Short mmCIF file of C-alpha atoms in Angstrom, two decimals:
data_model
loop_
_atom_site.label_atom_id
_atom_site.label_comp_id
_atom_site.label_asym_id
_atom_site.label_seq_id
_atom_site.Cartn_x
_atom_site.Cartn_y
_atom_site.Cartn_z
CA UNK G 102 18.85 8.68 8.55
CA UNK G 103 15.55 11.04 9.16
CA UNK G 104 14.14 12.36 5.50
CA UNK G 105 13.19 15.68 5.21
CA UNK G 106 9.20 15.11 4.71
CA UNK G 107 8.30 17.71 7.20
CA UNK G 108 9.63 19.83 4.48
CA UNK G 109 7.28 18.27 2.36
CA UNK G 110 9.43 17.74 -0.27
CA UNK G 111 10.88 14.85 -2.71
CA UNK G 112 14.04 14.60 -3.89
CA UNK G 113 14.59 17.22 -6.50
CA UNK G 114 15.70 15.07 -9.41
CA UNK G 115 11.95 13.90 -10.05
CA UNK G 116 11.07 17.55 -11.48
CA UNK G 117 10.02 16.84 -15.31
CA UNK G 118 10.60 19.09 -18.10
CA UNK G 119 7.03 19.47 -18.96
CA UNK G 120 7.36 21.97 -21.58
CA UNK G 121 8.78 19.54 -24.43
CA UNK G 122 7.11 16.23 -23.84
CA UNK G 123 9.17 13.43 -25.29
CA UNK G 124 6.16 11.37 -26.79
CA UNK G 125 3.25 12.38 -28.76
CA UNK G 126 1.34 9.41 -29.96
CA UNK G 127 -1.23 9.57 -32.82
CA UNK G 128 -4.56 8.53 -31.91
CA UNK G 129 -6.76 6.60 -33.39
CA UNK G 130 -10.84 6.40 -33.33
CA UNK G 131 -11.29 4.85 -30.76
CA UNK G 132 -9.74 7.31 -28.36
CA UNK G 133 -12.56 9.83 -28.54
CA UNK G 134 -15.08 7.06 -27.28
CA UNK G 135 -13.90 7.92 -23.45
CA UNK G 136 -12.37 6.82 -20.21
CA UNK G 137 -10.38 4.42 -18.43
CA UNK G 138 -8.97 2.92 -15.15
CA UNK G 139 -5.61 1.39 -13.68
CA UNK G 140 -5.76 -2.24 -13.23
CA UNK G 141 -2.30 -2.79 -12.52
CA UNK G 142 0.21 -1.01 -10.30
CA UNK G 143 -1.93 1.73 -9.41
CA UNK G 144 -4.59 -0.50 -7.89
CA UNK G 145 -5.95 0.94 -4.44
CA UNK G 146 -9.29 -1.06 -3.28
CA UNK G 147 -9.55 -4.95 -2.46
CA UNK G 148 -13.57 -4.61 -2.33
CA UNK G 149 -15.13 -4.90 -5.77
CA UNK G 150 -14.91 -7.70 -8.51
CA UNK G 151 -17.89 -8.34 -11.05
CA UNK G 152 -20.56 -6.35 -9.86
CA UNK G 153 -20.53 -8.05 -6.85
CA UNK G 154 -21.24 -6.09 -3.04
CA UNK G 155 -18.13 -5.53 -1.15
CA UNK G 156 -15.97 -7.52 0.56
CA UNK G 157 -16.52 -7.38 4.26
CA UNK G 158 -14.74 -10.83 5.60
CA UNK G 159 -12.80 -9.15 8.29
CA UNK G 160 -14.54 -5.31 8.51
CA UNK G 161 -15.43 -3.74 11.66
CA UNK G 162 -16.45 -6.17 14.67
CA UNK G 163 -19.51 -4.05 15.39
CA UNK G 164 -21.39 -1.61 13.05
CA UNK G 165 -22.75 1.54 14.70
CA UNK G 166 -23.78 4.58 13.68
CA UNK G 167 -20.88 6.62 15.08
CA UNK G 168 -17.96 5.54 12.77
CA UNK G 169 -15.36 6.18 15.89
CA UNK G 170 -16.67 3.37 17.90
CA UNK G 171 -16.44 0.84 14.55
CA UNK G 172 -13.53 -1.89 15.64
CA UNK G 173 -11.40 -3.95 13.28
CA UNK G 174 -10.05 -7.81 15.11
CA UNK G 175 -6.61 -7.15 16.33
CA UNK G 176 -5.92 -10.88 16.92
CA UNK G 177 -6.74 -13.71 14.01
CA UNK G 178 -5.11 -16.46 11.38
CA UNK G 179 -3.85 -12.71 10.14
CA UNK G 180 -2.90 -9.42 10.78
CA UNK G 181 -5.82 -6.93 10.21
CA UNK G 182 -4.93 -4.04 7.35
CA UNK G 183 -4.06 -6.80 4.41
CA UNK G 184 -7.84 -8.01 3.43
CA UNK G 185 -9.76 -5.42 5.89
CA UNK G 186 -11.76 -3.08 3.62
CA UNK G 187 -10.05 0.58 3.33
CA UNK G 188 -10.02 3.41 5.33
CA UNK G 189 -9.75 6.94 4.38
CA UNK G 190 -6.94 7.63 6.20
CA UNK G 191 -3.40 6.27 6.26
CA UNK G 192 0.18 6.52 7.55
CA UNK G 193 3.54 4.75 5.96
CA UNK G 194 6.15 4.86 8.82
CA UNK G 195 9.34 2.81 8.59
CA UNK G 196 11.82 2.45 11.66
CA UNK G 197 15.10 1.58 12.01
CA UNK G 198 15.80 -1.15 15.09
CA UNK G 199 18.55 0.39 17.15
CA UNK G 200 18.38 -2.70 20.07
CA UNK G 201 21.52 -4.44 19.68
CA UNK G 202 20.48 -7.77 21.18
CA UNK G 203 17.41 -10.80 20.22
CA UNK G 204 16.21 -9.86 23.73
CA UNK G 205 15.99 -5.88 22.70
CA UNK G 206 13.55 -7.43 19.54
CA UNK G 207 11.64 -9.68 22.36
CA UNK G 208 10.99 -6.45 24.44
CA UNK G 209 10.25 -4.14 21.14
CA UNK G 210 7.38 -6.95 19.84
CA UNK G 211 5.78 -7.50 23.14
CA UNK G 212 5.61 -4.00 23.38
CA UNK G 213 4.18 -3.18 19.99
CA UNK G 214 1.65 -5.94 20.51
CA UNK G 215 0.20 -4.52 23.95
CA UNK G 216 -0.02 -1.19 22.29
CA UNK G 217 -1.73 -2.30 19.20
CA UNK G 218 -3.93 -4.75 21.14
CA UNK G 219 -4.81 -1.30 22.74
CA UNK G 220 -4.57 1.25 20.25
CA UNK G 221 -7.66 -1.35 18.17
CA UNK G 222 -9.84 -1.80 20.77
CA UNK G 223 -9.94 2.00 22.23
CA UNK G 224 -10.60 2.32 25.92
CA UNK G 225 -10.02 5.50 29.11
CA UNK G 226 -6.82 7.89 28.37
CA UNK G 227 -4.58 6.71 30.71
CA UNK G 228 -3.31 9.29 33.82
CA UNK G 229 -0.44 9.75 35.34
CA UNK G 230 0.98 12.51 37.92
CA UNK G 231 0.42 15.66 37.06
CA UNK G 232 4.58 16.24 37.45
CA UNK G 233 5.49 13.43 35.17
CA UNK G 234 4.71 14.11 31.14
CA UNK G 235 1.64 12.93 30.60
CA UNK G 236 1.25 9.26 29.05
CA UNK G 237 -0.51 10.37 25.52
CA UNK G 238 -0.97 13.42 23.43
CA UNK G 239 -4.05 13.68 24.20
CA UNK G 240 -5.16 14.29 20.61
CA UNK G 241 -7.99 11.76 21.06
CA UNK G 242 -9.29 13.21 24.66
CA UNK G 243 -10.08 11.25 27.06
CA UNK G 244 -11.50 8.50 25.65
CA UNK G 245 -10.24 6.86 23.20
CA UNK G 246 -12.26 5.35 20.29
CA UNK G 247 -10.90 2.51 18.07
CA UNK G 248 -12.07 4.54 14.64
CA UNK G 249 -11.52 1.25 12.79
CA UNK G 250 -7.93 1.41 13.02
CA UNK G 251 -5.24 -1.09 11.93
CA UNK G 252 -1.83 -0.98 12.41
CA UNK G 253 -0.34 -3.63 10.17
CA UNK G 254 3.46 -4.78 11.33
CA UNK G 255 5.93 -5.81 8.52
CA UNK G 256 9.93 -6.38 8.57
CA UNK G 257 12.27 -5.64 5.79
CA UNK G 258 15.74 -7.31 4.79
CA UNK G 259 18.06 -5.36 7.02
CA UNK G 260 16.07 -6.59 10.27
CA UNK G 261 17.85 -10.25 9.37
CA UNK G 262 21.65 -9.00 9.17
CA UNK G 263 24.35 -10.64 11.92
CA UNK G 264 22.84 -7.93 14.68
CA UNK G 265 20.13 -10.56 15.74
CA UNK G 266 21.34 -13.69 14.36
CA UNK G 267 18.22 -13.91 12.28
CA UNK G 268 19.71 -13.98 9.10
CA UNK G 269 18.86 -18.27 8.87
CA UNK G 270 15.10 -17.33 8.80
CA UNK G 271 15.08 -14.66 6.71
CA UNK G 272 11.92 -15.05 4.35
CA UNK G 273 13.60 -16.64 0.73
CA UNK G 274 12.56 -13.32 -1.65
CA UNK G 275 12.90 -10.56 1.00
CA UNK G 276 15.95 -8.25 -0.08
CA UNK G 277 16.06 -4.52 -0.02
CA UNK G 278 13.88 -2.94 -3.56
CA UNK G 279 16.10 -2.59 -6.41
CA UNK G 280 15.76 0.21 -8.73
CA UNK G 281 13.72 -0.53 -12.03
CA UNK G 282 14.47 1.00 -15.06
CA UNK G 283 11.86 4.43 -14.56
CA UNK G 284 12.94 4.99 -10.43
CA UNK G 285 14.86 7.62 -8.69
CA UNK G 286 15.08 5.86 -5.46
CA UNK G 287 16.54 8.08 -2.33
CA UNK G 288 17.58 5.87 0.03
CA UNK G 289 16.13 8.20 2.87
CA UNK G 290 13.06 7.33 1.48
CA UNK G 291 13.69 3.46 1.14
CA UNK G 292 13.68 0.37 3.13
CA UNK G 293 13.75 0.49 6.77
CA UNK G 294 13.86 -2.54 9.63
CA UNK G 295 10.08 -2.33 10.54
CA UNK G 296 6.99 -0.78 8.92
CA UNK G 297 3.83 -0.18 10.07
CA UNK G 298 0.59 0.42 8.01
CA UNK G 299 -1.23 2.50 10.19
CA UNK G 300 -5.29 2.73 8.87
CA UNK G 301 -8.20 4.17 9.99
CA UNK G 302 -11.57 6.35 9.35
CA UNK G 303 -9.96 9.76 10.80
CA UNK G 304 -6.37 11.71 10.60
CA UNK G 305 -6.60 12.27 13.79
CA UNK G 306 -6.71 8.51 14.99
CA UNK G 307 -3.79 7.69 12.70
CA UNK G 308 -1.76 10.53 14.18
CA UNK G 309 -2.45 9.65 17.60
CA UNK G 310 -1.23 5.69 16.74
CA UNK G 311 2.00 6.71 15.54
CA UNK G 312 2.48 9.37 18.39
CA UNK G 313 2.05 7.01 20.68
CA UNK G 314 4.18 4.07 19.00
CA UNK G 315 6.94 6.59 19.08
CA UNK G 316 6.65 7.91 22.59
CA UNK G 317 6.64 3.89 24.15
CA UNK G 318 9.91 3.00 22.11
CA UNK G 319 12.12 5.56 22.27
CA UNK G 320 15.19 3.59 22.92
CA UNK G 321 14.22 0.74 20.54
CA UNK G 322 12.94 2.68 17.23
CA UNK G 323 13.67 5.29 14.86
CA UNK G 324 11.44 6.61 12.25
CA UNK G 325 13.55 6.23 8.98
CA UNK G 326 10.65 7.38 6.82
CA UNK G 327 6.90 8.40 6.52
CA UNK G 328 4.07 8.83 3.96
CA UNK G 329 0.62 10.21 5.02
CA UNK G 330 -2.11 8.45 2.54
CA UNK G 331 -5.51 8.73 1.93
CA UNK G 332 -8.63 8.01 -0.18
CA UNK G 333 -11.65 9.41 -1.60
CA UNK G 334 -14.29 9.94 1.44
CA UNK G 335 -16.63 9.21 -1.08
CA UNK G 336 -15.44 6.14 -1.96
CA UNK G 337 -14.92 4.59 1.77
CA UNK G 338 -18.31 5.52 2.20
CA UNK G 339 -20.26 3.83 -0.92
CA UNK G 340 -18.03 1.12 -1.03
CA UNK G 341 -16.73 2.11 -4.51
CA UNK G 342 -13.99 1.96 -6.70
CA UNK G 343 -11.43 4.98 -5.82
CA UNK G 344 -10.28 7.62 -8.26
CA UNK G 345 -6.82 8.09 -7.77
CA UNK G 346 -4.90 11.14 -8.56
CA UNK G 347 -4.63 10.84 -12.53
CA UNK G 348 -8.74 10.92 -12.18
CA UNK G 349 -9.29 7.39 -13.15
CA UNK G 350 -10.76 4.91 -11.10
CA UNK G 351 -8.14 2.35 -9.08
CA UNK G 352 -8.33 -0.82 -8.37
CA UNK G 353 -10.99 -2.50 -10.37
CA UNK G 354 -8.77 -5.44 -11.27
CA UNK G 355 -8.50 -7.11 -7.33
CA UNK G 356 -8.95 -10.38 -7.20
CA UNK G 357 -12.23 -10.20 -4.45
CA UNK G 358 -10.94 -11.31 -0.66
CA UNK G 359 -14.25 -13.11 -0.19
CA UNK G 360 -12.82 -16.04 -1.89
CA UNK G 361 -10.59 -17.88 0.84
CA UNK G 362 -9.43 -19.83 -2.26
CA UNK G 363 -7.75 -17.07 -3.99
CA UNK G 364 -6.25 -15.72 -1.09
CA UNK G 365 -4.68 -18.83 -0.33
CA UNK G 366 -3.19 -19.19 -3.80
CA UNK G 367 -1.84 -15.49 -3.96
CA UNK G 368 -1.55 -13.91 -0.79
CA UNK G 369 -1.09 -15.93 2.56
CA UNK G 370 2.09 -18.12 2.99
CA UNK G 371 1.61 -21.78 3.78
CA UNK G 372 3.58 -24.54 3.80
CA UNK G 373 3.67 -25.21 0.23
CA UNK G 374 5.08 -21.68 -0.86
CA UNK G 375 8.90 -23.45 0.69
CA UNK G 376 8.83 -20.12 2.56
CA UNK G 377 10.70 -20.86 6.72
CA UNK G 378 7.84 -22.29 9.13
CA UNK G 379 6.99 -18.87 11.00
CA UNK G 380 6.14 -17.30 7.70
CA UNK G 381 2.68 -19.09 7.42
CA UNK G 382 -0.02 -16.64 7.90
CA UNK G 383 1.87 -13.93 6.75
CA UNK G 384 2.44 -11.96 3.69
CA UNK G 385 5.02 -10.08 0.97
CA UNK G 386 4.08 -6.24 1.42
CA UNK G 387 5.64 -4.12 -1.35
CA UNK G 388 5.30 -0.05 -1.33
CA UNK G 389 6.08 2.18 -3.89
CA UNK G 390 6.36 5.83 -3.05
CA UNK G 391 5.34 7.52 -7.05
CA UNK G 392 5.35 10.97 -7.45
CA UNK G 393 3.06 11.69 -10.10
CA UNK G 394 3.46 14.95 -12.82
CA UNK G 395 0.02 16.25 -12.03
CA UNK G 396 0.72 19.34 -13.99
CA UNK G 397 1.34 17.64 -17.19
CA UNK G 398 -1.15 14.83 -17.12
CA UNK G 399 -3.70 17.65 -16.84
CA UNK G 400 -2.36 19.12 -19.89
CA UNK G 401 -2.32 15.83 -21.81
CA UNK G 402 -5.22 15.24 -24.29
CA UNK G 403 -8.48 12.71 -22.69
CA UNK G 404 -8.00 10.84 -25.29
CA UNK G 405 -4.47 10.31 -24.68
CA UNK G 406 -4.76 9.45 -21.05
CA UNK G 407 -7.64 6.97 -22.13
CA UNK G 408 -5.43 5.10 -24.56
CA UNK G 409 -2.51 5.26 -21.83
CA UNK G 410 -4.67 3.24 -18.88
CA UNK G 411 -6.85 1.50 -21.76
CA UNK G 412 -10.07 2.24 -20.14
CA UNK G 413 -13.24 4.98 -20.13
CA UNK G 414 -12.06 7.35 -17.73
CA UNK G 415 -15.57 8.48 -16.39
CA UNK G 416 -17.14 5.24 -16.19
CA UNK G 417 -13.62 2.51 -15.98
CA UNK G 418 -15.48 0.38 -18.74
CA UNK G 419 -13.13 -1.29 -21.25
CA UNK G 420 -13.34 0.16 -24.85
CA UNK G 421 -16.57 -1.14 -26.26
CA UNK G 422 -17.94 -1.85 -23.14
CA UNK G 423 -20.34 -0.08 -20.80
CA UNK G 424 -19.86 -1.49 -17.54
CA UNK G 425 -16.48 -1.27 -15.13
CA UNK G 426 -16.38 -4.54 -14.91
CA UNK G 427 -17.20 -5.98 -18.12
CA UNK G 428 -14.30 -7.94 -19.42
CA UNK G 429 -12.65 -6.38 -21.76
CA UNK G 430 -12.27 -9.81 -24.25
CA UNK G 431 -8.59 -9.55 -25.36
CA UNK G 432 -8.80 -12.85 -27.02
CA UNK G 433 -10.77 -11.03 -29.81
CA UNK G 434 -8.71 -8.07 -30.08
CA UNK G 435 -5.26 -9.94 -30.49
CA UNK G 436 -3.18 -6.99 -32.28
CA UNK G 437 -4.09 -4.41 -29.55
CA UNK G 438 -6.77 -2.67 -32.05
CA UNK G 439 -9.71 -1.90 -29.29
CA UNK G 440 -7.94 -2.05 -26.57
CA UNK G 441 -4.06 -0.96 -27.24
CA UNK G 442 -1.16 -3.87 -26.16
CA UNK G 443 1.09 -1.10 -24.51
CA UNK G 444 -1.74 0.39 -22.32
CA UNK G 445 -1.44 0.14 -18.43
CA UNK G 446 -3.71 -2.54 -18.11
CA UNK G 447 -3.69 -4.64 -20.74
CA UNK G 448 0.11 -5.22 -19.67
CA UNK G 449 -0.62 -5.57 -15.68
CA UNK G 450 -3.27 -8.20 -16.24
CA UNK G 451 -2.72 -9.35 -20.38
CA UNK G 452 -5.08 -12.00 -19.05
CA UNK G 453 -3.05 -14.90 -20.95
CA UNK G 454 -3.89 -17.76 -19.10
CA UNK G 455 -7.39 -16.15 -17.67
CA UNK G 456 -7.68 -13.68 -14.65
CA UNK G 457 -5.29 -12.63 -12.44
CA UNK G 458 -2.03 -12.65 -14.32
CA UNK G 459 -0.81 -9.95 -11.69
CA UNK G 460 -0.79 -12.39 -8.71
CA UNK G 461 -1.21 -9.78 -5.56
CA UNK G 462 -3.81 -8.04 -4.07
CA UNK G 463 -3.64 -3.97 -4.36
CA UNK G 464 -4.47 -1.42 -1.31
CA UNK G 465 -2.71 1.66 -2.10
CA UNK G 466 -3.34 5.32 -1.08
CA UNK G 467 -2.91 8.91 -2.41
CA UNK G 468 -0.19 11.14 -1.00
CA UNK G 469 0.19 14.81 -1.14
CA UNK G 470 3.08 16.53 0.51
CA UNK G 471 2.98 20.13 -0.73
CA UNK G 472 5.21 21.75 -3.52
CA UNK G 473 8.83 20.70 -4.96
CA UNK G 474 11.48 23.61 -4.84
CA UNK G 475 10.52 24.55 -8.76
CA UNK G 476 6.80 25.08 -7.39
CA UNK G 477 5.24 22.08 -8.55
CA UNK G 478 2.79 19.89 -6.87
CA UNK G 479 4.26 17.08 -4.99
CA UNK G 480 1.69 14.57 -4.90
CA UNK G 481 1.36 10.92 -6.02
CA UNK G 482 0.48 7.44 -4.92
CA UNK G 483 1.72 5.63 -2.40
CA UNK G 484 1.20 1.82 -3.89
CA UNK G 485 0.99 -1.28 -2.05
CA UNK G 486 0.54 -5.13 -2.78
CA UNK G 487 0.50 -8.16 -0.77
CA UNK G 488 1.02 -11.61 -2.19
CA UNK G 489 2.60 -14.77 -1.06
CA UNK G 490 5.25 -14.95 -4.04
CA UNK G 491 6.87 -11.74 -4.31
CA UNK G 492 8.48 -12.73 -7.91
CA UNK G 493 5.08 -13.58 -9.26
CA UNK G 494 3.20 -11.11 -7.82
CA UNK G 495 4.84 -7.55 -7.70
CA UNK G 496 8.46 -8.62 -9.55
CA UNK G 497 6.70 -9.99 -12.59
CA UNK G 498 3.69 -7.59 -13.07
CA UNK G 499 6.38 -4.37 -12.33
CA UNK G 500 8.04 -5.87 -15.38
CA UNK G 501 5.66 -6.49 -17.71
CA UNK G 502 4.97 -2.81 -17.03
CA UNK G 503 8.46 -1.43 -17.79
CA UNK G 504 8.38 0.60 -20.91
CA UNK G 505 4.62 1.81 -20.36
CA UNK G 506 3.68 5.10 -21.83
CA UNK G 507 2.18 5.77 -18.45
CA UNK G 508 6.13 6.43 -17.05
CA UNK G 509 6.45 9.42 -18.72
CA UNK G 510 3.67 10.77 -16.17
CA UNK G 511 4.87 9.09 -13.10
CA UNK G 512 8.39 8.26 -11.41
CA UNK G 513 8.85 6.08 -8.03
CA UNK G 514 11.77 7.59 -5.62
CA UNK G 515 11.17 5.40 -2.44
CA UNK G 516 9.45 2.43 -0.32
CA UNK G 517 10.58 -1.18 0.24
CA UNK G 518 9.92 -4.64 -0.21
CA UNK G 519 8.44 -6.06 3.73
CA UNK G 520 7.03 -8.90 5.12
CA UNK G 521 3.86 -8.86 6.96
CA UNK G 522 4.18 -10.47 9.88
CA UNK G 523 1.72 -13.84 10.77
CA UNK G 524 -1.34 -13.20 12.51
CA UNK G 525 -1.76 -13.98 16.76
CA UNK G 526 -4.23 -15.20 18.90
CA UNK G 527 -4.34 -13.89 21.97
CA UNK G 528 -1.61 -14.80 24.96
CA UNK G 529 0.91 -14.58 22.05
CA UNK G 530 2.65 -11.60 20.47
CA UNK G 531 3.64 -10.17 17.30
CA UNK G 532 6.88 -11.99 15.46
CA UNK G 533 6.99 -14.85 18.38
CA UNK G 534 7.15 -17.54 15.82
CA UNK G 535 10.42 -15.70 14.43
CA UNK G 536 11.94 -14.77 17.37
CA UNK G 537 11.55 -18.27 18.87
CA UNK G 538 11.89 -20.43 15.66
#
């Protein structure tokens, strides 16, 4: 069923008693030396490892000067919106099928793939008769400009029960999110047949994509729930590390998408993952709907909050480092003195076997919905990860976190574990090597 998000509300039992916190830890020196970032599940930006520029493999097909006319590829090895550098703007919209046959899914994925194919590379409003309702909203005018959108296509768990007789190829770790030991999960914010990541430079353009999915399946989808994201303008703009909601920058830990080897090894399925044949190409998705307790993390001492992430929150350096991406050298700080064992992310990445312990690639967003009933801010993250082994990836680094002092700040209600459907080249469509396996 519909959730209430118009309302712009979450489900009232996230409202924290903020006036008695339940954990005041004493601090030691080196928590007045500054800052810090999130390495591990509140990582937002794929672009920046080391120093290094940007990662760019599959940006916009043509640079310009007008950001509207930018283009992301629509057709490729992989969907766009996994490895494609950010956008500032974002929508989270899962569907429920209600097609009752294999032929109904045929019909729905042709038809998402024409509009997509579309909706990327921008071209005249279409017209119709000025008696009929007209064919778009119109939002966009009458031309309409790809804006570097993406609209990323993932299926959950419930799209392989007995209604399509798909339930032989169902990908081996996709079941519906459990509940870990800090959630409040609301099932009308949970789950869902199909999601799509919907991505581009404007509100407007996002909008307009979803309006217009909506309108052209009427009797094949319903929206089960939504999330509006987005990220610092700044940010998109230099190419830098975001600052997510708690003020500290997000995402430094990525591994970088330039390397083809690393994305092999921890986010694209191939044939060695044991994963069904049509999977290869494609992708775990995981999103985590977190409401965050702005009110008390403002209230909660700098040096606190540095000690809680375990980095400089102005600059993101590790303690005793000057640089964002200096490693932080936990081999020389074995009992947690410089750089505290409990902290968000030394336990995302402990970095016990080198880099990348958390084996997925981040690209989340910032939400903000309005006000809960009790007249706090409802506002938060909206994480997502993509990897190729959803037990090592997400699963494992979700439970290394468990326990984190950074849960008394923060508490998921919704979202769902996906898979992101294989790339196409063109003359083929969207989930054909599923539906036809």
């Amino acid at each position: 069923m519909d959730n209430q998000q118009d309302k712009g509300k979450t489900p009232d039992n996230l409202e924290p008693i903020i006036a008695s916190p339940s954990r005041r830890r004493l601090l030691t020196n080196l928590t007045l030396a500054g800052g810090g970032v999130a390495l591990g599940a509140f990582g937002a930006f794929s672009a920046l490892k080391n120093n290094q520029a940007p990662d760019v493999t599959t940006a916009c097909a043509h640079l310009c000067d007008d950001p509207s006319l930018q283009s992301v590829p629509f057709f490729g090895q992989h969907q766009s919106g996994i490895i494609t550098p950010e956008t500032a703007e974002a929508i989270f919209i899962s569907f429920n099928v209600v097609g009752r046959t294999k032929n109904d899914l045929v019909t729905l994925f042709k038809g998402l793939t024409q509009r997509i194919a579309f909706l990327t590379k921008g071209g005249p409003q279409p017209t119709e008769h000025i008696q009929m309702p007209p064919p778009d909203s119109g939002l966009l005018g009458t031309q309409i400009h790809p804006d570097n959108l993406s609209i990323t296509v993932a299926v959950g768990a419930s799209l392989f029960d007995e209604r399509f007789g798909l339930h032989t190829l169902k990908p081996k770790q996709l079941v519906e999110m459990p509940s870990f030991s800090n959630d409040a999960l609301d099932a009308s914010w949970c789950d869902g047949d199909i999601l799509l990541q919907i991505c581009a430079n404007s509100r407007e353009t996002v909008i307009y994509a979803m309006r217009d999915i909506i309108k052209n399946f009427p009797k094949l989808l319903v929206p089960h729930w939504k999330m509006d994201g987005f990220l610092p303008a700044r940010a998109i703009r230099h190419r830098s590390t975001p600052i997510n909601l708690f003020g500290f920058k997000d995402g430094t830990g990525n591994p970088s998408t330039k390397s083809e080897k690393l994305m092999n090894e921890m986010v694209w399925v191939n044939k060695q993952t044991g994963e069904p044949d049509w999977t290869e190409g494609g992708t775990y998705q995981v999103i985590r709907l977190i409401r965050h307790y702005l009110e008390f993390w403002d209230r909660t001492p700098l040096g606190e909050q540095q000690v809680d992430f375990g980095r400089q929150k102005a600059s993101g350096a590790p303690f005793g480092k000057e640089n964002e991406f200096d490693d932080p050298e936990y081999e020389s700080d074995p009992e947690g003195k410089i750089t505290p064992l409990d902290s968000h992310m030394r336990r995302a990445e402990p970095r016990g076997q080198g880099r990348h312990d958390a084996k997925l690639l981040r690209r989340s967003y910032n939400y903000s919905l309005g006000l809960t009933k009790s007249s706090q801010l409802d506002m938060g993250l909206v994480f997502v990860c993509f990897q190729s082994d959803l037990q090592k990836g997400f699963i494992d680094t979700q439970n290394r976190l468990s326990g984190e002092p950074l849960e008394e700040y923060i508490k998921p209600f919704g979202g769902g574990y996906y898979f992101a459907l294989p790339g196409i080249q063109e003359g083929s469509w969207l989930g054909q090597s599923l539906l036809e396996a």
